[in-house]
């Protein structure tokens, strides 16, 4: 039945059952744990609280009784006031404890005992409240009688508190017993379910393993038979899982192998025949390729020689082009230098012409200086005459004109020096004028010579320009020749490389034909071996 289920679904089903068992086991464990927790919670929240409140109630009642006796023993007003306050505080604590305890009890017995306690406490408290007043009034006998009266209620009150404690302890024992029973039941049930889960898990694992391992063993045995060349055994199959599909595939593979082996046997025979025929054809092709290789070697030698000659022509053309380029560069450099010379000569001619013009202007200015010197000379002569007249007048004046005479002598001497200086300047100016005239003549000659030189330089520049153009034309033609030679050399080298490639291919073709011939013989031998191998299979 399991063989009709897919392995994936079968695995999911098995693990799902295991998970369900675990969930059931966990759920039961949680349910039992919750029961134990509820028992513990009741003990903690109800019984423990009741025991604590019961103890607190018992303590406060004892303190209340002690306070009642203190009313009678301590009789001063301050002490009575102090213990009256204690009474009120303790009474309030007792009321709170009674109220808290009343909310925690539920059983009828507890409620009955609680009712008795409250009645006794109310009577005790009512009688005890009169004691402070009697003691303050000094009525000690009446106070003692009252104390004896309320003492009657203290015994049932204490008895009721003790009964409540017994009831609390009995309830605690009951809850303890319930918790122990719950734990024992949970332990037993968990152990039982764990054993059941383990047993079911083992059974499920056993069946699941058998449903997978058994068909796999059958598939392995079938594969080993196929690997042992037994292709004639039928493959039986049942089920609808992946192992069944594997066995079906192995069956198809066995049938395909059987058909393939039969076809290989037939093809091996045909291969042997074709290999022998191809070997004969390849031997003939190898001989033809060897003859072709010899002819290609001759062509390669001729093209190599032609390529060397073309390379030499290209090298010579390139060298001539380089020399032409060098001549053109030198001609352009000379043209540039000559242009610089023309520019320099032209600038020199302009400068000389300017210097000549400036020399003429200088000659004219020196003539103006002579006119000024004539004026200065005339002024000096007049000054000398005036100084002479002044000296004569001073001599006539006698002693009164002596100082004036001295001044007149100085003026006359100054006039004489001015006249002498004017003469010297005039001589210098004459010399400058003569030098300027000579300079003007020389500069005019230099201008004429510079113009001639500039003309010759321009003619030389034109000639160098024509030479430069001619050299450029020669260079262009050399470049054309060099380019053509280089292209021809490249074509020759390309033809050479192609021929070498053809020769190499021919060598390769010869080698390939030999290998093909060898391979043909090996194919023939392989066909024979295939027949022997096919004989091993049981078809």
Short mmCIF file of C-alpha atoms in Angstrom, two decimals:
data_model
loop_
_atom_site.label_atom_id
_atom_site.label_comp_id
_atom_site.label_asym_id
_atom_site.label_seq_id
_atom_site.Cartn_x
_atom_site.Cartn_y
_atom_site.Cartn_z
CA UNK A 1 0.00 0.00 0.00
CA UNK A 2 2.82 2.46 0.83
CA UNK A 3 4.42 1.77 -2.60
CA UNK A 4 1.40 3.46 -4.22
CA UNK A 5 2.22 6.74 -2.42
CA UNK A 6 4.96 9.08 -3.63
CA UNK A 7 8.07 9.29 -1.44
CA UNK A 8 7.50 12.99 -0.80
CA UNK A 9 3.88 12.43 0.30
CA UNK A 10 4.93 9.31 2.22
CA UNK A 11 7.64 11.29 4.06
CA UNK A 12 5.25 14.12 4.83
CA UNK A 13 2.67 11.61 6.11
CA UNK A 14 5.20 9.83 8.34
CA UNK A 15 6.59 13.01 9.83
CA UNK A 16 3.08 14.45 10.17
CA UNK A 17 2.05 11.41 12.26
CA UNK A 18 5.17 11.86 14.38
CA UNK A 19 4.33 15.53 14.85
CA UNK A 20 0.72 14.66 15.77
CA UNK A 21 2.00 12.21 18.41
CA UNK A 22 4.32 14.88 19.79
CA UNK A 23 1.50 17.43 19.81
CA UNK A 24 -0.82 15.03 21.64
CA UNK A 25 1.90 14.19 24.15
CA UNK A 26 2.71 17.87 24.65
CA UNK A 27 -1.00 18.79 24.96
CA UNK A 28 -1.64 16.17 27.61
CA UNK A 29 1.49 17.25 29.49
CA UNK A 30 0.38 20.87 29.37
CA UNK A 31 -3.15 19.91 30.53
CA UNK A 32 -1.79 18.01 33.52
CA UNK A 33 0.68 20.80 34.26
CA UNK A 34 -2.21 23.26 34.21
CA UNK A 35 -4.08 21.14 36.77
CA UNK A 36 -1.04 21.12 39.05
CA UNK A 37 -0.60 24.85 38.53
CA UNK A 38 -4.24 25.51 39.47
CA UNK A 39 -3.81 23.50 42.70
CA UNK A 40 -0.66 25.43 43.57
CA UNK A 41 -2.36 28.68 42.70
CA UNK A 42 -5.26 27.88 45.06
CA UNK A 43 -2.79 27.04 47.81
CA UNK A 44 -0.82 30.22 47.21
CA UNK A 45 -3.63 32.72 46.64
CA UNK A 46 -6.28 31.35 49.06
CA UNK A 47 -4.93 29.02 51.73
CA UNK A 48 -1.60 30.80 52.32
CA UNK A 49 -3.40 34.12 52.50
CA UNK A 50 -6.00 32.72 54.90
CA UNK A 51 -3.26 31.31 57.12
CA UNK A 52 -1.47 34.66 57.10
CA UNK A 53 -4.68 36.58 57.88
CA UNK A 54 -5.60 34.03 60.58
CA UNK A 55 -2.21 34.46 62.24
CA UNK A 56 -2.52 38.25 62.04
CA UNK A 57 -6.06 38.05 63.53
CA UNK A 58 -4.90 35.83 66.37
CA UNK A 59 -2.00 38.21 67.12
CA UNK A 60 -4.20 41.33 67.14
CA UNK A 61 -6.82 39.67 69.38
CA UNK A 62 -4.09 38.76 71.86
CA UNK A 63 -2.79 42.33 71.78
CA UNK A 64 -6.36 43.59 72.24
CA UNK A 65 -6.83 41.45 75.38
CA UNK A 66 -3.50 42.68 76.74
CA UNK A 67 -4.62 46.26 76.16
CA UNK A 68 -7.86 45.57 78.10
CA UNK A 69 -5.82 44.41 81.10
CA UNK A 70 -3.62 47.48 80.75
CA UNK A 71 -6.73 49.66 81.16
CA UNK A 72 -7.18 48.18 84.61
CA UNK A 73 -3.50 48.11 85.65
CA UNK A 74 -2.40 51.57 84.46
CA UNK A 75 -4.80 54.15 85.93
CA UNK A 76 -3.19 57.53 85.29
CA UNK A 77 -4.95 59.79 82.75
CA UNK A 78 -1.97 59.81 80.36
CA UNK A 79 -1.65 56.06 80.46
CA UNK A 80 -5.39 55.59 80.01
CA UNK A 81 -5.27 57.94 76.98
CA UNK A 82 -2.27 56.11 75.51
CA UNK A 83 -3.79 52.67 75.85
CA UNK A 84 -7.13 53.96 74.59
CA UNK A 85 -5.35 54.97 71.39
CA UNK A 86 -3.68 51.54 71.20
CA UNK A 87 -7.12 49.99 71.68
CA UNK A 88 -8.55 51.92 68.75
CA UNK A 89 -5.61 51.04 66.49
CA UNK A 90 -5.67 47.34 67.39
CA UNK A 91 -9.47 47.22 67.05
CA UNK A 92 -9.17 48.70 63.56
CA UNK A 93 -6.56 46.01 62.63
CA UNK A 94 -8.88 43.29 63.96
CA UNK A 95 -11.78 44.68 61.89
CA UNK A 96 -9.63 44.69 58.75
CA UNK A 97 -8.45 41.12 59.39
CA UNK A 98 -12.01 39.90 59.97
CA UNK A 99 -13.19 41.57 56.78
CA UNK A 100 -10.27 40.16 54.73
CA UNK A 101 -10.74 36.67 56.14
CA UNK A 102 -14.52 36.73 55.49
CA UNK A 103 -13.78 37.31 51.77
CA UNK A 104 -11.46 34.27 51.57
CA UNK A 105 -13.69 31.56 53.13
CA UNK A 106 -16.25 29.60 51.11
CA UNK A 107 -17.16 26.47 53.09
CA UNK A 108 -20.26 26.49 55.38
CA UNK A 109 -18.20 25.32 58.36
CA UNK A 110 -15.78 28.22 57.97
CA UNK A 111 -18.62 30.69 57.67
CA UNK A 112 -20.29 29.30 60.80
CA UNK A 113 -17.11 29.56 62.87
CA UNK A 114 -16.52 33.02 61.47
CA UNK A 115 -20.00 34.05 62.56
CA UNK A 116 -19.32 32.83 66.11
CA UNK A 117 -16.02 34.73 66.15
CA UNK A 118 -17.63 37.96 65.04
CA UNK A 119 -20.42 37.61 67.67
CA UNK A 120 -17.96 36.94 70.51
CA UNK A 121 -15.68 39.75 69.34
CA UNK A 122 -18.57 42.22 69.13
CA UNK A 123 -19.68 41.39 72.73
CA UNK A 124 -16.07 41.53 73.97
CA UNK A 125 -15.42 44.87 72.32
CA UNK A 126 -18.70 46.38 73.53
CA UNK A 127 -17.92 45.47 77.15
CA UNK A 128 -14.24 46.53 76.93
CA UNK A 129 -15.08 50.04 75.68
CA UNK A 130 -16.58 50.90 79.11
CA UNK A 131 -13.37 50.14 81.04
CA UNK A 132 -11.51 53.43 80.36
CA UNK A 133 -14.47 55.47 81.62
CA UNK A 134 -14.83 53.40 84.83
CA UNK A 135 -11.09 53.61 85.54
CA UNK A 136 -11.08 57.39 85.02
CA UNK A 137 -14.00 57.69 87.47
CA UNK A 138 -12.10 55.61 90.00
CA UNK A 139 -14.68 52.85 90.00
CA UNK A 140 -12.10 50.11 90.14
CA UNK A 141 -14.47 47.47 91.64
CA UNK A 142 -16.96 48.02 88.80
CA UNK A 143 -14.10 48.01 86.34
CA UNK A 144 -12.91 44.66 87.72
CA UNK A 145 -16.44 43.25 87.48
CA UNK A 146 -16.67 44.47 83.89
CA UNK A 147 -13.30 42.85 83.15
CA UNK A 148 -14.56 39.56 84.52
CA UNK A 149 -17.75 39.87 82.46
CA UNK A 150 -15.99 40.43 79.13
CA UNK A 151 -13.54 37.67 79.94
CA UNK A 152 -16.39 35.24 79.36
CA UNK A 153 -16.37 36.20 75.64
CA UNK A 154 -12.61 35.87 75.18
CA UNK A 155 -12.63 32.07 75.55
CA UNK A 156 -15.12 31.37 72.68
CA UNK A 157 -13.38 34.09 70.64
CA UNK A 158 -10.00 32.39 70.99
CA UNK A 159 -11.60 28.99 70.40
CA UNK A 160 -13.18 30.27 67.16
CA UNK A 161 -9.82 31.59 65.96
CA UNK A 162 -8.20 28.22 66.70
CA UNK A 163 -11.02 26.43 64.87
CA UNK A 164 -10.46 28.63 61.79
CA UNK A 165 -6.76 27.72 61.87
CA UNK A 166 -7.64 24.03 62.01
CA UNK A 167 -10.03 24.43 59.08
CA UNK A 168 -7.29 26.21 57.08
CA UNK A 169 -4.79 23.46 57.79
CA UNK A 170 -7.37 20.81 56.83
CA UNK A 171 -8.05 22.63 53.54
CA UNK A 172 -4.32 22.87 52.89
CA UNK A 173 -3.94 19.13 53.40
CA UNK A 174 -6.82 18.51 50.99
CA UNK A 175 -5.26 20.74 48.31
CA UNK A 176 -1.90 19.04 48.87
CA UNK A 177 -3.50 15.65 48.36
CA UNK A 178 -5.23 16.89 45.20
CA UNK A 179 -1.92 18.25 43.83
CA UNK A 180 -0.14 14.97 44.58
CA UNK A 181 -2.88 12.97 42.90
CA UNK A 182 -2.78 15.30 39.88
CA UNK A 183 1.02 14.91 39.64
CA UNK A 184 0.80 11.13 39.89
CA UNK A 185 -1.94 11.00 37.25
CA UNK A 186 0.07 13.32 34.95
CA UNK A 187 3.20 11.22 35.42
CA UNK A 188 1.36 8.01 34.64
CA UNK A 189 -0.47 9.43 31.62
CA UNK A 190 2.67 11.11 30.22
CA UNK A 191 4.66 7.88 30.60
CA UNK A 192 1.89 5.90 28.89
CA UNK A 193 1.60 8.34 25.99
CA UNK A 194 5.39 8.51 25.62
CA UNK A 195 5.56 4.70 25.37
CA UNK A 196 2.73 4.66 22.84
CA UNK A 197 4.41 7.40 20.81
CA UNK A 198 7.74 5.55 20.85
CA UNK A 199 6.07 2.29 19.78
CA UNK A 200 4.11 3.95 17.00
CA UNK A 201 7.24 5.86 15.92
CA UNK A 202 9.26 2.64 15.70
CA UNK A 203 6.51 0.88 13.73
CA UNK A 204 6.17 3.88 11.41
CA UNK A 205 9.93 4.11 10.95
CA UNK A 206 10.18 0.40 10.22
CA UNK A 207 7.43 0.45 7.59
CA UNK A 208 8.69 3.70 6.07
CA UNK A 209 12.27 2.39 5.82
CA UNK A 210 11.14 -0.89 4.26
CA UNK A 211 9.01 0.99 1.68
CA UNK A 212 12.10 2.92 0.56
CA UNK A 213 15.03 0.51 1.10
CA UNK A 214 13.48 -2.58 -0.55
CA UNK A 215 12.81 -0.97 -3.98
CA UNK A 216 16.18 0.75 -3.82
CA UNK A 217 17.88 -2.60 -3.29
CA UNK A 218 16.00 -3.99 -6.29
CA UNK A 219 17.10 -0.95 -8.36
CA UNK A 220 20.74 -1.45 -7.25
CA UNK A 221 20.60 -5.13 -8.21
CA UNK A 222 19.16 -4.22 -11.60
CA UNK A 223 21.85 -1.58 -12.17
CA UNK A 224 24.56 -4.09 -11.21
CA UNK A 225 23.15 -6.61 -13.76
CA UNK A 226 23.21 -3.90 -16.44
CA UNK A 227 26.76 -2.94 -15.37
CA UNK A 228 27.66 -6.65 -15.69
CA UNK A 229 26.59 -6.54 -19.40
CA UNK A 230 23.42 -8.58 -18.77
CA UNK A 231 20.86 -6.86 -20.96
CA UNK A 232 18.52 -9.81 -21.50
CA UNK A 233 16.97 -10.06 -18.00
CA UNK A 234 13.39 -8.70 -17.69
CA UNK A 235 12.77 -5.96 -15.07
CA UNK A 236 9.65 -6.52 -12.93
CA UNK A 237 8.00 -3.46 -11.39
CA UNK A 238 5.08 -2.62 -9.07
CA UNK A 239 3.80 0.45 -7.28
CA UNK A 240 3.59 4.11 -8.23
CA UNK A 241 6.37 5.87 -6.29
CA UNK A 242 9.74 7.26 -7.29
CA UNK A 243 11.44 3.88 -6.86
CA UNK A 244 8.95 2.44 -9.36
CA UNK A 245 9.80 5.29 -11.74
CA UNK A 246 13.51 4.48 -11.23
CA UNK A 247 12.95 0.82 -12.12
CA UNK A 248 10.93 1.85 -15.18
CA UNK A 249 13.77 4.16 -16.24
CA UNK A 250 16.30 1.34 -15.73
CA UNK A 251 14.13 -0.89 -17.91
CA UNK A 252 14.05 1.74 -20.65
CA UNK A 253 17.80 2.23 -20.30
CA UNK A 254 18.38 -1.53 -20.66
CA UNK A 255 16.24 -1.65 -23.79
CA UNK A 256 17.97 1.42 -25.23
CA UNK A 257 21.38 -0.06 -24.47
CA UNK A 258 20.38 -3.32 -26.15
CA UNK A 259 19.22 -1.46 -29.27
CA UNK A 260 22.31 0.80 -29.17
CA UNK A 261 24.64 -2.18 -28.97
CA UNK A 262 22.95 -3.79 -31.95
CA UNK A 263 23.27 -0.58 -33.95
CA UNK A 264 26.91 -0.18 -32.85
CA UNK A 265 27.67 -3.68 -34.10
CA UNK A 266 26.17 -2.88 -37.48
CA UNK A 267 27.91 0.50 -37.62
CA UNK A 268 31.27 -1.03 -36.67
CA UNK A 269 31.23 -3.22 -39.77
CA UNK A 270 30.41 -0.27 -42.00
CA UNK A 271 33.05 1.80 -40.21
CA UNK A 272 35.77 -0.74 -40.93
CA UNK A 273 34.94 -0.75 -44.66
CA UNK A 274 34.76 3.06 -44.87
CA UNK A 275 38.02 3.41 -42.94
CA UNK A 276 39.92 1.22 -45.39
CA UNK A 277 38.56 3.16 -48.38
CA UNK A 278 39.37 6.51 -46.74
CA UNK A 279 42.92 5.32 -45.99
CA UNK A 280 43.55 4.65 -49.68
CA UNK A 281 42.14 8.05 -50.68
CA UNK A 282 44.23 9.87 -48.08
CA UNK A 283 47.44 8.19 -49.27
CA UNK A 284 46.80 9.53 -52.79
CA UNK A 285 46.00 12.99 -51.39
CA UNK A 286 49.26 13.00 -49.43
CA UNK A 287 51.31 12.38 -52.57
CA UNK A 288 49.52 15.21 -54.41
CA UNK A 289 50.10 17.59 -51.51
CA UNK A 290 53.82 16.79 -51.46
CA UNK A 291 54.13 17.79 -55.16
CA UNK A 292 52.20 20.98 -54.46
CA UNK A 293 54.52 21.73 -51.54
CA UNK A 294 57.61 21.53 -53.79
CA UNK A 295 56.11 24.01 -56.28
CA UNK A 296 55.13 26.39 -53.50
CA UNK A 297 58.74 26.30 -52.17
CA UNK A 298 60.00 27.49 -55.59
CA UNK A 299 57.47 30.32 -55.66
CA UNK A 300 58.41 31.37 -52.13
CA UNK A 301 62.10 31.61 -53.11
CA UNK A 302 61.34 33.81 -56.15
CA UNK A 303 59.02 36.11 -54.24
CA UNK A 304 61.59 36.42 -51.42
CA UNK A 305 64.26 37.60 -53.90
CA UNK A 306 61.83 40.08 -55.48
CA UNK A 307 60.88 41.36 -52.03
CA UNK A 308 64.56 41.93 -51.16
CA UNK A 309 65.09 43.95 -54.40
CA UNK A 310 61.99 46.04 -53.78
CA UNK A 311 63.11 46.67 -50.19
CA UNK A 312 66.48 47.95 -51.46
CA UNK A 313 64.73 50.33 -53.90
CA UNK A 314 62.48 51.54 -51.08
CA UNK A 315 65.51 52.11 -48.81
CA UNK A 316 67.35 54.13 -51.54
CA UNK A 317 64.21 56.17 -52.28
CA UNK A 318 63.74 56.84 -48.58
CA UNK A 319 67.41 57.93 -48.25
CA UNK A 320 67.06 60.28 -51.27
CA UNK A 321 63.84 61.65 -49.81
CA UNK A 322 65.64 62.22 -46.49
CA UNK A 323 68.48 64.13 -48.24
CA UNK A 324 65.95 66.19 -50.20
CA UNK A 325 64.10 66.92 -47.01
CA UNK A 326 67.39 67.98 -45.37
CA UNK A 327 68.19 70.29 -48.35
CA UNK A 328 64.71 71.77 -48.16
CA UNK A 329 65.16 72.37 -44.43
CA UNK A 330 68.50 74.07 -45.02
CA UNK A 331 67.03 76.20 -47.85
CA UNK A 332 64.15 77.25 -45.61
CA UNK A 333 66.62 78.05 -42.84
CA UNK A 334 68.71 80.16 -45.31
CA UNK A 335 65.54 81.86 -46.52
CA UNK A 336 64.69 82.68 -42.91
CA UNK A 337 68.21 84.01 -42.23
CA UNK A 338 68.13 86.10 -45.42
CA UNK A 339 64.72 87.48 -44.47
CA UNK A 340 66.23 88.49 -41.16
CA UNK A 341 69.15 90.17 -43.01
CA UNK A 342 66.72 92.06 -45.30
CA UNK A 343 64.75 93.18 -42.28
CA UNK A 344 67.95 94.27 -40.52
CA UNK A 345 69.26 96.16 -43.58
CA UNK A 346 65.90 97.85 -44.07
CA UNK A 347 65.87 98.86 -40.43
CA UNK A 348 69.47 100.08 -40.72
CA UNK A 349 68.62 102.18 -43.80
CA UNK A 350 65.70 103.73 -41.97
CA UNK A 351 67.87 104.45 -38.95
CA UNK A 352 70.61 106.04 -41.09
CA UNK A 353 68.05 108.20 -42.88
CA UNK A 354 66.67 109.28 -39.54
CA UNK A 355 70.16 110.05 -38.24
CA UNK A 356 70.85 112.13 -41.38
CA UNK A 357 67.67 114.12 -40.87
CA UNK A 358 68.55 114.67 -37.24
CA UNK A 359 72.09 115.83 -38.22
CA UNK A 360 70.57 118.45 -40.57
CA UNK A 361 68.30 119.64 -37.78
CA UNK A 362 71.35 119.80 -35.49
CA UNK A 363 73.23 121.92 -38.10
CA UNK A 364 70.30 124.31 -38.28
CA UNK A 365 70.17 124.50 -34.46
CA UNK A 366 73.91 125.31 -34.25
CA UNK A 367 73.32 128.20 -36.67
CA UNK A 368 70.71 129.53 -34.24
CA UNK A 369 73.30 129.22 -31.46
CA UNK A 370 75.71 131.49 -33.46
CA UNK A 371 73.02 134.15 -33.64
CA UNK A 372 72.56 133.94 -29.92
CA UNK A 373 76.34 134.20 -29.39
CA UNK A 374 76.39 137.39 -31.53
CA UNK A 375 73.76 138.88 -29.31
CA UNK A 376 75.70 137.83 -26.18
CA UNK A 377 78.88 139.39 -27.68
CA UNK A 378 77.07 142.67 -28.37
CA UNK A 379 75.68 142.70 -24.84
CA UNK A 380 79.15 142.04 -23.41
CA UNK A 381 80.63 144.94 -25.45
CA UNK A 382 77.89 147.30 -24.31
CA UNK A 383 78.44 146.14 -20.73
CA UNK A 384 82.16 146.85 -21.10
CA UNK A 385 81.45 150.37 -22.40
CA UNK A 386 79.05 151.03 -19.59
CA UNK A 387 81.64 149.78 -17.05
CA UNK A 388 84.24 152.08 -18.60
CA UNK A 389 81.92 155.08 -18.37
CA UNK A 390 81.10 154.12 -14.81
CA UNK A 391 84.84 154.02 -13.97
CA UNK A 392 85.35 157.48 -15.50
CA UNK A 393 82.49 158.89 -13.52
CA UNK A 394 83.79 157.28 -10.37
CA UNK A 395 87.20 158.85 -10.95
CA UNK A 396 85.58 162.20 -11.27
CA UNK A 397 83.70 161.68 -8.05
CA UNK A 398 86.88 161.10 -6.08
CA UNK A 399 86.67 159.32 -2.83
CA UNK A 400 82.88 159.22 -2.93
CA UNK A 401 82.90 157.15 -6.13
CA UNK A 402 85.64 154.77 -5.09
CA UNK A 403 83.25 151.91 -4.23
CA UNK A 404 81.37 152.47 -7.42
CA UNK A 405 84.68 152.32 -9.30
CA UNK A 406 85.41 148.91 -7.76
CA UNK A 407 82.04 147.63 -8.91
CA UNK A 408 82.60 149.06 -12.37
CA UNK A 409 85.96 147.23 -12.56
CA UNK A 410 84.28 143.96 -11.62
CA UNK A 411 81.55 144.48 -14.20
CA UNK A 412 84.11 145.23 -16.86
CA UNK A 413 86.08 142.11 -15.92
CA UNK A 414 82.86 140.08 -16.10
CA UNK A 415 82.06 141.53 -19.48
CA UNK A 416 85.55 140.61 -20.67
CA UNK A 417 85.18 137.03 -19.46
CA UNK A 418 81.78 136.79 -21.12
CA UNK A 419 83.28 137.98 -24.39
CA UNK A 420 86.09 135.44 -24.10
CA UNK A 421 83.68 132.62 -23.34
CA UNK A 422 81.52 133.63 -26.24
CA UNK A 423 84.50 133.41 -28.55
CA UNK A 424 85.35 129.95 -27.23
CA UNK A 425 81.77 128.77 -27.64
CA UNK A 426 81.70 130.14 -31.13
CA UNK A 427 84.81 128.15 -32.01
CA UNK A 428 83.30 125.00 -30.52
CA UNK A 429 80.03 125.53 -32.38
CA UNK A 430 81.94 126.00 -35.63
CA UNK A 431 83.70 122.69 -35.05
CA UNK A 432 80.37 120.98 -34.25
CA UNK A 433 78.82 122.43 -37.41
CA UNK A 434 81.73 121.15 -39.49
CA UNK A 435 81.43 117.66 -37.87
CA UNK A 436 77.68 117.67 -38.41
CA UNK A 437 78.11 118.48 -42.09
CA UNK A 438 80.61 115.64 -42.46
CA UNK A 439 78.20 113.30 -40.60
CA UNK A 440 75.32 114.26 -42.89
CA UNK A 441 77.46 113.48 -45.97
CA UNK A 442 78.55 110.12 -44.49
CA UNK A 443 75.00 109.21 -43.50
CA UNK A 444 73.70 110.00 -46.98
CA UNK A 445 76.36 107.70 -48.41
CA UNK A 446 75.36 104.97 -45.88
CA UNK A 447 71.70 105.34 -46.91
CA UNK A 448 72.67 104.84 -50.55
CA UNK A 449 74.82 101.79 -49.69
CA UNK A 450 72.06 100.30 -47.47
CA UNK A 451 69.52 100.67 -50.28
CA UNK A 452 71.84 98.80 -52.65
CA UNK A 453 72.42 96.07 -50.04
CA UNK A 454 68.66 95.78 -49.41
CA UNK A 455 68.03 95.36 -53.12
CA UNK A 456 70.64 92.60 -53.39
CA UNK A 457 69.23 90.86 -50.29
CA UNK A 458 65.71 90.88 -51.78
CA UNK A 459 67.03 89.39 -55.02
CA UNK A 460 68.89 86.67 -53.02
CA UNK A 461 65.70 85.95 -51.05
CA UNK A 462 63.74 85.49 -54.28
CA UNK A 463 66.43 83.11 -55.59
CA UNK A 464 66.36 81.06 -52.37
CA UNK A 465 62.56 80.91 -52.60
CA UNK A 466 62.81 79.40 -56.08
CA UNK A 467 65.44 76.94 -54.84
CA UNK A 468 63.20 75.99 -51.90
CA UNK A 469 60.25 75.33 -54.26
CA UNK A 470 62.43 73.17 -56.49
CA UNK A 471 63.75 71.19 -53.52
CA UNK A 472 60.16 70.74 -52.25
CA UNK A 473 59.10 69.40 -55.67
CA UNK A 474 62.05 66.99 -55.67
CA UNK A 475 61.17 65.91 -52.12
CA UNK A 476 57.53 65.30 -53.09
CA UNK A 477 58.59 63.15 -56.04
CA UNK A 478 61.03 61.23 -53.84
CA UNK A 479 58.23 60.66 -51.32
CA UNK A 480 55.98 59.34 -54.10
CA UNK A 481 58.77 57.01 -55.24
CA UNK A 482 59.50 55.89 -51.67
CA UNK A 483 55.79 55.32 -50.95
CA UNK A 484 55.31 53.33 -54.12
CA UNK A 485 58.41 51.28 -53.37
CA UNK A 486 57.25 50.67 -49.80
CA UNK A 487 53.79 49.62 -51.00
CA UNK A 488 55.36 47.32 -53.54
CA UNK A 489 57.61 45.89 -50.82
CA UNK A 490 54.61 45.35 -48.55
CA UNK A 491 52.74 43.61 -51.35
CA UNK A 492 55.76 41.45 -52.02
CA UNK A 493 56.08 40.62 -48.31
CA UNK A 494 52.35 39.87 -48.13
CA UNK A 495 52.65 37.56 -51.14
CA UNK A 496 55.67 35.99 -49.48
CA UNK A 497 53.73 35.48 -46.23
CA UNK A 498 50.79 34.04 -48.14
CA UNK A 499 53.03 31.64 -49.97
CA UNK A 500 54.70 30.66 -46.68
CA UNK A 501 51.23 30.16 -45.18
CA UNK A 502 50.24 28.06 -48.18
CA UNK A 503 53.41 26.03 -47.74
CA UNK A 504 52.74 25.61 -44.03
CA UNK A 505 49.16 24.65 -44.76
CA UNK A 506 50.43 22.18 -47.31
CA UNK A 507 52.75 20.72 -44.68
CA UNK A 508 49.83 20.58 -42.28
CA UNK A 509 47.61 19.03 -44.93
CA UNK A 510 50.28 16.40 -45.63
CA UNK A 511 50.62 15.73 -41.91
CA UNK A 512 46.82 15.68 -41.55
CA UNK A 513 46.49 13.28 -44.45
CA UNK A 514 49.07 11.04 -42.83
CA UNK A 515 47.24 11.29 -39.52
CA UNK A 516 43.96 10.64 -41.29
CA UNK A 517 45.43 7.60 -42.93
CA UNK A 518 46.73 6.44 -39.55
CA UNK A 519 43.34 7.21 -38.02
CA UNK A 520 41.66 5.20 -40.76
CA UNK A 521 43.78 2.19 -39.88
CA UNK A 522 43.00 2.76 -36.20
CA UNK A 523 39.28 3.05 -37.02
CA UNK A 524 39.47 -0.26 -38.80
CA UNK A 525 41.16 -1.79 -35.76
CA UNK A 526 38.59 -0.06 -33.51
CA UNK A 527 35.75 -1.62 -35.49
CA UNK A 528 37.31 -5.02 -34.91
CA UNK A 529 37.61 -4.31 -31.17
CA UNK A 530 33.99 -3.09 -31.08
CA UNK A 531 32.86 -6.41 -32.50
CA UNK A 532 34.81 -8.21 -29.79
CA UNK A 533 33.34 -5.93 -27.10
CA UNK A 534 29.80 -6.43 -28.34
CA UNK A 535 30.31 -10.14 -28.03
CA UNK A 536 30.57 -9.65 -24.24
CA UNK A 537 27.01 -8.33 -23.92
CA UNK A 538 24.13 -10.74 -23.50
CA UNK A 539 21.54 -9.35 -25.88
#
